[in-house]
């Protein structure tokens, strides 16, 4: 029988970062224009800047509690938030961190909106805050989400927010008096990750129940008819199927394809428009906590980190960040 996608084994095209956090990895993000700078945040309260080309740690800074998300605005500024409720900015040139402000509960998501120069933070306090980082004016807007924010991403002038209760709110950041659209997830179970297409057409949403939905912004019936969902990150053994949460999504910046990672320890690459799986990489040591393609699409960072989905373990699997060189064969639509 013809194999319809590539199964990719371990090999010389992949290596592990040598300087890792001391606890679970919550997020990894490549820089917007430097293909070798990677930011990682951790439950050990740290944020780290890695140079993956040289496999070195450039700098690290800390919060007073676990850090849940991080991002860059440009090559020299990192942002982070977590259980201490504070949004921090770190200048990698001067090694100075600045508290920009706070939410009333944990900050779950931190995203930069390059189109408008805002930083967006989503919190368990049921709000998204907008921060003017260019003019240094602090919080310039608060958007009520009605439920805890679980995941969030930015697409041009829009921010897409996934909350408790399977709700998805899409806001136009140029007019925040009310959401542009309020939708319910087409998946029956809790939303885990939302990431937007680089092309600006829509977003991908994953759930805790081994499914991914491909959604489009355009509300016209013809476009909405083309949205769909599919099953993934499920393993059949001894006639029994185990369904795993799909915990991480990252888009290839050039090909508009995307990778998913799950608690099964696998990473898959998908072509949304041809509805095909392009590749599956080997199984990683434990759950995939976060994924990030770099700006030129040549590398995929993979955070393998146990997320307590089966409760506390006496000897949990080790945490690791893998850097994988990816090829067009694995990431380009066929």
GROMACS .gro file of C-alpha atoms in nm:
model
  334
    1UNK     CA    1   0.000   0.000   0.000
    2UNK     CA    2   0.118   0.353  -0.074
    3UNK     CA    3   0.223   0.557   0.231
    4UNK     CA    4   0.045   0.892   0.203
    5UNK     CA    5   0.270   1.089   0.437
    6UNK     CA    6   0.628   1.077   0.553
    7UNK     CA    7   0.715   0.905   0.882
    8UNK     CA    8   1.032   1.078   0.994
    9UNK     CA    9   1.271   0.905   1.232
   10UNK     CA   10   1.529   1.049   1.471
   11UNK     CA   11   1.851   1.148   1.300
   12UNK     CA   12   2.124   1.404   1.252
   13UNK     CA   13   1.868   1.669   1.150
   14UNK     CA   14   1.763   1.714   1.514
   15UNK     CA   15   1.935   1.805   1.841
   16UNK     CA   16   1.846   1.892   2.200
   17UNK     CA   17   1.910   2.226   2.367
   18UNK     CA   18   2.166   2.182   2.641
   19UNK     CA   19   2.050   2.454   2.885
   20UNK     CA   20   1.698   2.379   3.003
   21UNK     CA   21   1.461   2.504   3.273
   22UNK     CA   22   1.447   2.306   3.599
   23UNK     CA   23   1.072   2.240   3.571
   24UNK     CA   24   0.799   2.199   3.307
   25UNK     CA   25   0.821   2.406   2.988
   26UNK     CA   26   0.510   2.618   2.930
   27UNK     CA   27   0.589   2.790   2.597
   28UNK     CA   28   0.856   2.832   2.330
   29UNK     CA   29   0.863   3.109   2.068
   30UNK     CA   30   1.109   3.190   1.792
   31UNK     CA   31   1.198   3.554   1.725
   32UNK     CA   32   1.010   3.736   1.444
   33UNK     CA   33   1.312   3.793   1.217
   34UNK     CA   34   1.615   3.615   1.372
   35UNK     CA   35   1.596   3.247   1.276
   36UNK     CA   36   1.814   3.129   1.567
   37UNK     CA   37   1.673   3.313   1.874
   38UNK     CA   38   1.423   3.114   2.080
   39UNK     CA   39   1.241   3.224   2.397
   40UNK     CA   40   1.122   2.965   2.650
   41UNK     CA   41   0.908   3.005   2.963
   42UNK     CA   42   0.880   2.759   3.247
   43UNK     CA   43   0.712   2.654   3.569
   44UNK     CA   44   1.054   2.710   3.732
   45UNK     CA   45   0.968   3.089   3.714
   46UNK     CA   46   1.227   3.158   3.443
   47UNK     CA   47   1.224   3.299   3.090
   48UNK     CA   48   1.527   3.208   2.878
   49UNK     CA   49   1.671   3.336   2.551
   50UNK     CA   50   1.843   3.054   2.359
   51UNK     CA   51   2.070   3.086   2.058
   52UNK     CA   52   1.988   2.758   1.885
   53UNK     CA   53   2.260   2.793   1.619
   54UNK     CA   54   2.528   2.774   1.887
   55UNK     CA   55   2.318   2.578   2.139
   56UNK     CA   56   2.386   2.841   2.407
   57UNK     CA   57   2.182   3.026   2.665
   58UNK     CA   58   2.212   3.400   2.599
   59UNK     CA   59   2.029   3.532   2.904
   60UNK     CA   60   1.754   3.449   3.152
   61UNK     CA   61   1.528   3.644   3.387
   62UNK     CA   62   1.267   3.549   3.645
   63UNK     CA   63   0.916   3.604   3.774
   64UNK     CA   64   0.809   3.531   4.134
   65UNK     CA   65   0.588   3.238   4.022
   66UNK     CA   66   0.545   3.001   3.729
   67UNK     CA   67   0.557   3.166   3.383
   68UNK     CA   68   0.279   3.051   3.148
   69UNK     CA   69   0.361   3.229   2.821
   70UNK     CA   70   0.621   3.446   2.649
   71UNK     CA   71   0.677   3.625   2.318
   72UNK     CA   72   0.903   3.869   2.135
   73UNK     CA   73   0.801   4.208   1.997
   74UNK     CA   74   1.131   4.242   1.810
   75UNK     CA   75   1.477   4.087   1.837
   76UNK     CA   76   1.573   4.271   2.156
   77UNK     CA   77   1.252   4.272   2.365
   78UNK     CA   78   1.083   3.975   2.529
   79UNK     CA   79   0.754   3.970   2.721
   80UNK     CA   80   0.613   3.721   2.968
   81UNK     CA   81   0.334   3.658   3.215
   82UNK     CA   82   0.211   3.386   3.448
   83UNK     CA   83   0.086   3.299   3.793
   84UNK     CA   84   0.230   3.614   3.957
   85UNK     CA   85  -0.019   3.818   3.742
   86UNK     CA   86   0.250   4.063   3.623
   87UNK     CA   87   0.341   4.141   3.263
   88UNK     CA   88   0.716   4.180   3.230
   89UNK     CA   89   0.925   4.325   2.948
   90UNK     CA   90   1.292   4.231   2.920
   91UNK     CA   91   1.549   4.421   2.715
   92UNK     CA   92   1.809   4.171   2.591
   93UNK     CA   93   2.060   4.449   2.515
   94UNK     CA   94   2.060   4.607   2.860
   95UNK     CA   95   1.952   4.298   3.063
   96UNK     CA   96   1.686   4.510   3.237
   97UNK     CA   97   1.337   4.378   3.313
   98UNK     CA   98   1.041   4.611   3.361
   99UNK     CA   99   0.697   4.538   3.505
  100UNK     CA  100   0.448   4.695   3.264
  101UNK     CA  101   0.137   4.620   3.470
  102UNK     CA  102  -0.080   4.341   3.599
  103UNK     CA  103  -0.405   4.145   3.568
  104UNK     CA  104  -0.624   4.046   3.864
  105UNK     CA  105  -0.551   3.675   3.804
  106UNK     CA  106  -0.286   3.470   3.623
  107UNK     CA  107  -0.175   3.579   3.275
  108UNK     CA  108  -0.224   3.278   3.048
  109UNK     CA  109  -0.138   3.425   2.704
  110UNK     CA  110   0.105   3.689   2.577
  111UNK     CA  111   0.096   3.791   2.207
  112UNK     CA  112   0.247   4.074   2.005
  113UNK     CA  113   0.038   4.249   1.737
  114UNK     CA  114   0.297   4.391   1.492
  115UNK     CA  115   0.029   4.559   1.275
  116UNK     CA  116  -0.071   4.796   1.555
  117UNK     CA  117   0.230   4.785   1.790
  118UNK     CA  118   0.022   4.648   2.079
  119UNK     CA  119   0.097   4.367   2.316
  120UNK     CA  120  -0.207   4.155   2.409
  121UNK     CA  121  -0.239   3.957   2.732
  122UNK     CA  122  -0.517   3.709   2.809
  123UNK     CA  123  -0.593   3.621   3.169
  124UNK     CA  124  -0.790   3.392   3.395
  125UNK     CA  125  -0.950   3.718   3.521
  126UNK     CA  126  -1.171   3.692   3.205
  127UNK     CA  127  -1.014   3.988   3.026
  128UNK     CA  128  -0.771   4.062   2.746
  129UNK     CA  129  -0.560   4.373   2.799
  130UNK     CA  130  -0.390   4.579   2.528
  131UNK     CA  131  -0.056   4.740   2.609
  132UNK     CA  132   0.106   5.028   2.421
  133UNK     CA  133   0.470   4.913   2.418
  134UNK     CA  134   0.586   5.167   2.158
  135UNK     CA  135   0.462   5.471   2.349
  136UNK     CA  136   0.519   5.306   2.689
  137UNK     CA  137   0.174   5.414   2.807
  138UNK     CA  138   0.086   5.090   2.988
  139UNK     CA  139  -0.254   4.926   2.942
  140UNK     CA  140  -0.462   5.115   2.684
  141UNK     CA  141  -0.764   4.884   2.665
  142UNK     CA  142  -0.942   4.602   2.847
  143UNK     CA  143  -1.168   4.360   2.657
  144UNK     CA  144  -1.421   4.161   2.861
  145UNK     CA  145  -1.422   3.792   2.757
  146UNK     CA  146  -1.689   3.671   3.006
  147UNK     CA  147  -1.488   3.355   3.077
  148UNK     CA  148  -1.129   3.256   3.161
  149UNK     CA  149  -0.890   3.294   2.868
  150UNK     CA  150  -0.724   2.961   2.778
  151UNK     CA  151  -0.555   3.044   2.446
  152UNK     CA  152  -0.514   3.336   2.209
  153UNK     CA  153  -0.346   3.442   1.886
  154UNK     CA  154  -0.316   3.751   1.669
  155UNK     CA  155  -0.388   3.781   1.295
  156UNK     CA  156  -0.312   4.123   1.143
  157UNK     CA  157  -0.549   4.359   1.331
  158UNK     CA  158  -0.755   4.077   1.484
  159UNK     CA  159  -0.711   3.885   1.808
  160UNK     CA  160  -0.876   3.542   1.840
  161UNK     CA  161  -0.951   3.436   2.198
  162UNK     CA  162  -1.045   3.087   2.314
  163UNK     CA  163  -1.210   3.076   2.656
  164UNK     CA  164  -1.360   2.835   2.903
  165UNK     CA  165  -1.694   2.700   2.784
  166UNK     CA  166  -1.566   2.642   2.426
  167UNK     CA  167  -1.627   3.004   2.327
  168UNK     CA  168  -1.423   3.183   2.060
  169UNK     CA  169  -1.425   3.564   2.047
  170UNK     CA  170  -1.275   3.746   1.749
  171UNK     CA  171  -1.193   4.113   1.807
  172UNK     CA  172  -1.084   4.386   1.570
  173UNK     CA  173  -0.824   4.577   1.772
  174UNK     CA  174  -0.906   4.900   1.585
  175UNK     CA  175  -1.259   4.897   1.729
  176UNK     CA  176  -1.286   4.717   2.061
  177UNK     CA  177  -1.634   4.827   2.172
  178UNK     CA  178  -1.758   4.474   2.105
  179UNK     CA  179  -1.629   4.151   1.947
  180UNK     CA  180  -1.638   4.130   1.568
  181UNK     CA  181  -1.777   3.776   1.601
  182UNK     CA  182  -1.863   3.544   1.887
  183UNK     CA  183  -1.859   3.178   1.800
  184UNK     CA  184  -1.880   2.845   1.972
  185UNK     CA  185  -1.606   2.592   1.902
  186UNK     CA  186  -1.719   2.329   1.652
  187UNK     CA  187  -1.538   2.074   1.871
  188UNK     CA  188  -1.733   1.920   2.159
  189UNK     CA  189  -1.456   1.940   2.417
  190UNK     CA  190  -1.243   2.207   2.584
  191UNK     CA  191  -1.030   2.425   2.357
  192UNK     CA  192  -0.658   2.380   2.408
  193UNK     CA  193  -0.482   2.589   2.144
  194UNK     CA  194  -0.571   2.848   1.877
  195UNK     CA  195  -0.326   2.964   1.610
  196UNK     CA  196  -0.398   3.188   1.309
  197UNK     CA  197  -0.300   3.125   0.946
  198UNK     CA  198  -0.011   3.350   0.837
  199UNK     CA  199  -0.224   3.429   0.529
  200UNK     CA  200  -0.491   3.590   0.751
  201UNK     CA  201  -0.773   3.362   0.630
  202UNK     CA  202  -0.866   3.206   0.959
  203UNK     CA  203  -0.740   2.991   1.244
  204UNK     CA  204  -0.685   2.638   1.364
  205UNK     CA  205  -0.833   2.528   1.696
  206UNK     CA  206  -0.737   2.213   1.887
  207UNK     CA  207  -0.915   2.038   2.171
  208UNK     CA  208  -0.838   1.804   2.461
  209UNK     CA  209  -1.012   1.523   2.269
  210UNK     CA  210  -0.780   1.444   1.978
  211UNK     CA  211  -0.937   1.679   1.723
  212UNK     CA  212  -0.847   1.989   1.526
  213UNK     CA  213  -1.087   2.234   1.357
  214UNK     CA  214  -0.996   2.452   1.058
  215UNK     CA  215  -1.201   2.774   1.074
  216UNK     CA  216  -1.228   3.083   0.852
  217UNK     CA  217  -1.295   3.448   0.941
  218UNK     CA  218  -1.512   3.533   0.639
  219UNK     CA  219  -1.873   3.494   0.764
  220UNK     CA  220  -2.020   3.437   0.415
  221UNK     CA  221  -2.206   3.102   0.385
  222UNK     CA  222  -1.984   2.985   0.092
  223UNK     CA  223  -1.668   3.024   0.299
  224UNK     CA  224  -1.820   2.890   0.621
  225UNK     CA  225  -1.923   2.577   0.429
  226UNK     CA  226  -1.554   2.496   0.376
  227UNK     CA  227  -1.462   2.476   0.746
  228UNK     CA  228  -1.401   2.127   0.878
  229UNK     CA  229  -1.256   1.924   1.166
  230UNK     CA  230  -1.052   1.607   1.179
  231UNK     CA  231  -0.933   1.348   1.430
  232UNK     CA  232  -0.564   1.318   1.521
  233UNK     CA  233  -0.328   1.221   1.802
  234UNK     CA  234  -0.503   0.892   1.865
  235UNK     CA  235  -0.321   0.562   1.912
  236UNK     CA  236  -0.470   0.216   1.859
  237UNK     CA  237  -0.313  -0.060   2.067
  238UNK     CA  238  -0.455  -0.408   2.128
  239UNK     CA  239  -0.782  -0.312   1.960
  240UNK     CA  240  -0.834  -0.013   2.194
  241UNK     CA  241  -0.804   0.349   2.085
  242UNK     CA  242  -0.650   0.604   2.323
  243UNK     CA  243  -0.743   0.966   2.250
  244UNK     CA  244  -0.494   1.237   2.350
  245UNK     CA  245  -0.524   1.616   2.393
  246UNK     CA  246  -0.384   1.822   2.104
  247UNK     CA  247  -0.181   2.063   2.310
  248UNK     CA  248   0.027   2.265   2.063
  249UNK     CA  249  -0.009   2.419   1.715
  250UNK     CA  250   0.241   2.620   1.511
  251UNK     CA  251   0.219   2.755   1.155
  252UNK     CA  252   0.496   2.743   0.897
  253UNK     CA  253   0.552   3.110   0.813
  254UNK     CA  254   0.595   3.053   0.438
  255UNK     CA  255   0.392   2.747   0.335
  256UNK     CA  256   0.075   2.816   0.544
  257UNK     CA  257   0.093   2.454   0.668
  258UNK     CA  258   0.092   2.376   1.041
  259UNK     CA  259   0.231   2.134   1.296
  260UNK     CA  260   0.036   1.986   1.586
  261UNK     CA  261   0.171   1.825   1.900
  262UNK     CA  262  -0.018   1.606   2.143
  263UNK     CA  263   0.004   1.428   2.475
  264UNK     CA  264   0.081   1.114   2.271
  265UNK     CA  265   0.432   1.257   2.219
  266UNK     CA  266   0.391   1.284   1.841
  267UNK     CA  267   0.426   1.584   1.609
  268UNK     CA  268   0.232   1.588   1.281
  269UNK     CA  269   0.250   1.837   0.992
  270UNK     CA  270  -0.072   1.917   0.804
  271UNK     CA  271  -0.178   2.083   0.480
  272UNK     CA  272  -0.512   2.240   0.575
  273UNK     CA  273  -0.626   2.328   0.224
  274UNK     CA  274  -0.560   1.988   0.067
  275UNK     CA  275  -0.671   1.817   0.389
  276UNK     CA  276  -0.358   1.603   0.407
  277UNK     CA  277  -0.103   1.496   0.662
  278UNK     CA  278   0.241   1.575   0.521
  279UNK     CA  279   0.463   1.417   0.787
  280UNK     CA  280   0.473   1.253   1.126
  281UNK     CA  281   0.793   1.277   1.330
  282UNK     CA  282   0.918   1.008   1.568
  283UNK     CA  283   0.766   0.982   1.916
  284UNK     CA  284   0.917   1.225   2.168
  285UNK     CA  285   0.983   1.134   2.535
  286UNK     CA  286   0.655   1.279   2.665
  287UNK     CA  287   0.374   1.528   2.585
  288UNK     CA  288   0.436   1.811   2.340
  289UNK     CA  289   0.383   2.126   2.548
  290UNK     CA  290   0.464   2.382   2.276
  291UNK     CA  291   0.580   2.412   1.915
  292UNK     CA  292   0.736   2.697   1.718
  293UNK     CA  293   0.854   2.727   1.358
  294UNK     CA  294   1.125   2.987   1.306
  295UNK     CA  295   1.083   3.289   1.078
  296UNK     CA  296   1.229   3.131   0.762
  297UNK     CA  297   1.060   2.793   0.818
  298UNK     CA  298   1.386   2.598   0.834
  299UNK     CA  299   1.357   2.495   1.201
  300UNK     CA  300   1.083   2.362   1.427
  301UNK     CA  301   1.134   2.388   1.804
  302UNK     CA  302   0.958   2.112   1.998
  303UNK     CA  303   0.907   2.131   2.375
  304UNK     CA  304   0.859   1.784   2.519
  305UNK     CA  305   0.734   1.833   2.875
  306UNK     CA  306   0.495   1.629   3.090
  307UNK     CA  307   0.186   1.837   3.168
  308UNK     CA  308   0.042   1.633   3.457
  309UNK     CA  309  -0.236   1.500   3.233
  310UNK     CA  310  -0.211   1.169   3.421
  311UNK     CA  311  -0.148   1.332   3.761
  312UNK     CA  312   0.175   1.352   3.959
  313UNK     CA  313   0.430   1.080   3.880
  314UNK     CA  314   0.711   0.961   4.107
  315UNK     CA  315   0.963   0.985   3.827
  316UNK     CA  316   0.813   1.206   3.554
  317UNK     CA  317   0.969   1.198   3.206
  318UNK     CA  318   1.250   1.449   3.160
  319UNK     CA  319   1.177   1.786   2.997
  320UNK     CA  320   1.354   1.867   2.669
  321UNK     CA  321   1.353   2.118   2.384
  322UNK     CA  322   1.438   1.965   2.047
  323UNK     CA  323   1.541   2.174   1.746
  324UNK     CA  324   1.456   2.001   1.421
  325UNK     CA  325   1.575   2.100   1.074
  326UNK     CA  326   1.267   2.061   0.853
  327UNK     CA  327   1.255   2.021   0.477
  328UNK     CA  328   1.005   2.121   0.207
  329UNK     CA  329   0.920   1.751   0.178
  330UNK     CA  330   0.780   1.769   0.532
  331UNK     CA  331   0.622   2.115   0.526
  332UNK     CA  332   0.529   2.220   0.171
  333UNK     CA  333   0.184   2.147   0.019
  334UNK     CA  334   0.203   1.882  -0.252
   0.00000   0.00000   0.00000
